[in-house]
């Protein structure tokens, strides 16, 4: 999965990107420090992998990964191309989901481009720009398809009906993801507000708790996921060794750092889950959409696995964690033989049988 980090200038996007990826994306107190997007691949934290490694003792362990893209700040006028808006909007079209960074911290040395901390205003500004860009795109396609629809083209008529729903909704100030449309039908249009959004509030040690409460209440009304973290603290944690990080977090009473919470929330926002494969060579986590059937899950490993899928031996991680070996699971009848209609669940351990 690929997640684009967006927000107004000077909200801490590059700081969070660097903490997530242990990278060195440019960051400063000036707007538009980031011009070309920075890319980083981040392992998905999952303590179950550690336990599976203990049990299988494989030669290597491979987590699932997600890609983060640090996209330059957007502001008012982006949809009309201001501040290189058209270029940055094009970058957003390429990602699977949006991580919308919202500034909740005051810092006289880091200018807020809209002056003052106001989460609702900042969220509305960026959402409006994305909707305006979508409306322009939909209007162009609407005009293009209208002629074909009038000539009796059935496919064009269907497209025009959908475009009319999109156009009306956007004109009413409704993001496409709120219109209740089939996501598959929207794919050809590459619309920005059709993408799922995870909101991340960036705080510091001086942030007023009331501001955090207002931010979380706002995102709850939007029926979306939110995470609140301190970008500066996450940057400091990212620079520590694993051992020092654990000790530092324990001193702060933290069980999970903010970046781990971001990745978990991103999975939920995208409707994803993990299953595992395990053996003496490798223990590995694989990412699939919630609701994926066994052949689809097998296809994530290799397309031949999906084409030649026969059956799958499946058991739950919790059962293996309890009984400590596949042999014990077999003796207790806890390993199931599943077919093509089986829906893979988060935490399943799968051994696929296929024929090519």
Tab-separated table of N, CA and C in Angstrom, residues 4 43 48 83 92 119 138 143 189 200 234 244 268 279 284-285 290 348:
chain	number	residue	atom	x	y	z
A	4	UNK	N	0.058	8.743	0.972
A	4	UNK	CA	0.606	10.074	0.753
A	4	UNK	C	0.401	10.955	1.966
A	43	UNK	N	8.503	-0.968	7.500
A	43	UNK	CA	7.965	-2.262	7.947
A	43	UNK	C	6.760	-2.063	8.851
A	48	UNK	N	3.280	-10.345	16.556
A	48	UNK	CA	3.023	-11.752	16.249
A	48	UNK	C	4.165	-12.358	15.440
A	83	UNK	N	1.074	27.836	-5.841
A	83	UNK	CA	2.056	27.095	-5.045
A	83	UNK	C	2.398	25.750	-5.655
A	92	UNK	N	-0.731	13.233	-5.416
A	92	UNK	CA	-1.733	12.630	-4.543
A	92	UNK	C	-2.557	11.588	-5.299
A	119	UNK	N	-7.777	23.571	13.812
A	119	UNK	CA	-7.853	22.298	13.081
A	119	UNK	C	-8.986	22.237	12.062
A	138	UNK	N	-14.217	16.095	-12.983
A	138	UNK	CA	-15.522	15.489	-13.286
A	138	UNK	C	-16.272	16.304	-14.327
A	143	UNK	N	-18.671	16.794	-19.665
A	143	UNK	CA	-18.858	17.452	-20.966
A	143	UNK	C	-18.427	16.539	-22.114
A	189	UNK	N	-11.802	7.166	-12.632
A	189	UNK	CA	-11.805	8.625	-12.555
A	189	UNK	C	-10.639	9.195	-11.737
A	200	UNK	N	-3.887	12.884	11.168
A	200	UNK	CA	-2.873	12.823	12.216
A	200	UNK	C	-2.644	14.226	12.756
A	234	UNK	N	8.661	11.837	18.266
A	234	UNK	CA	8.804	10.677	17.378
A	234	UNK	C	10.149	10.703	16.656
A	244	UNK	N	17.407	1.380	23.707
A	244	UNK	CA	17.224	2.696	24.325
A	244	UNK	C	15.804	3.209	24.104
A	268	UNK	N	-6.330	0.009	9.136
A	268	UNK	CA	-7.772	0.040	9.365
A	268	UNK	C	-8.463	0.946	8.348
A	279	UNK	N	7.785	-21.335	8.260
A	279	UNK	CA	8.519	-22.572	8.058
A	279	UNK	C	9.979	-22.352	8.409
A	284	UNK	N	6.856	-14.932	7.367
A	284	UNK	CA	6.565	-13.698	6.637
A	284	UNK	C	5.120	-13.258	6.833
A	285	UNK	N	4.929	-11.946	6.916
A	285	UNK	CA	3.588	-11.358	6.975
A	285	UNK	C	3.202	-10.866	5.581
A	290	UNK	N	-9.333	-6.823	3.745
A	290	UNK	CA	-10.286	-7.542	4.586
A	290	UNK	C	-11.365	-8.130	3.669
A	348	UNK	N	-4.407	-15.341	10.459
A	348	UNK	CA	-4.343	-16.705	9.936
A	348	UNK	C	-2.912	-17.057	9.550
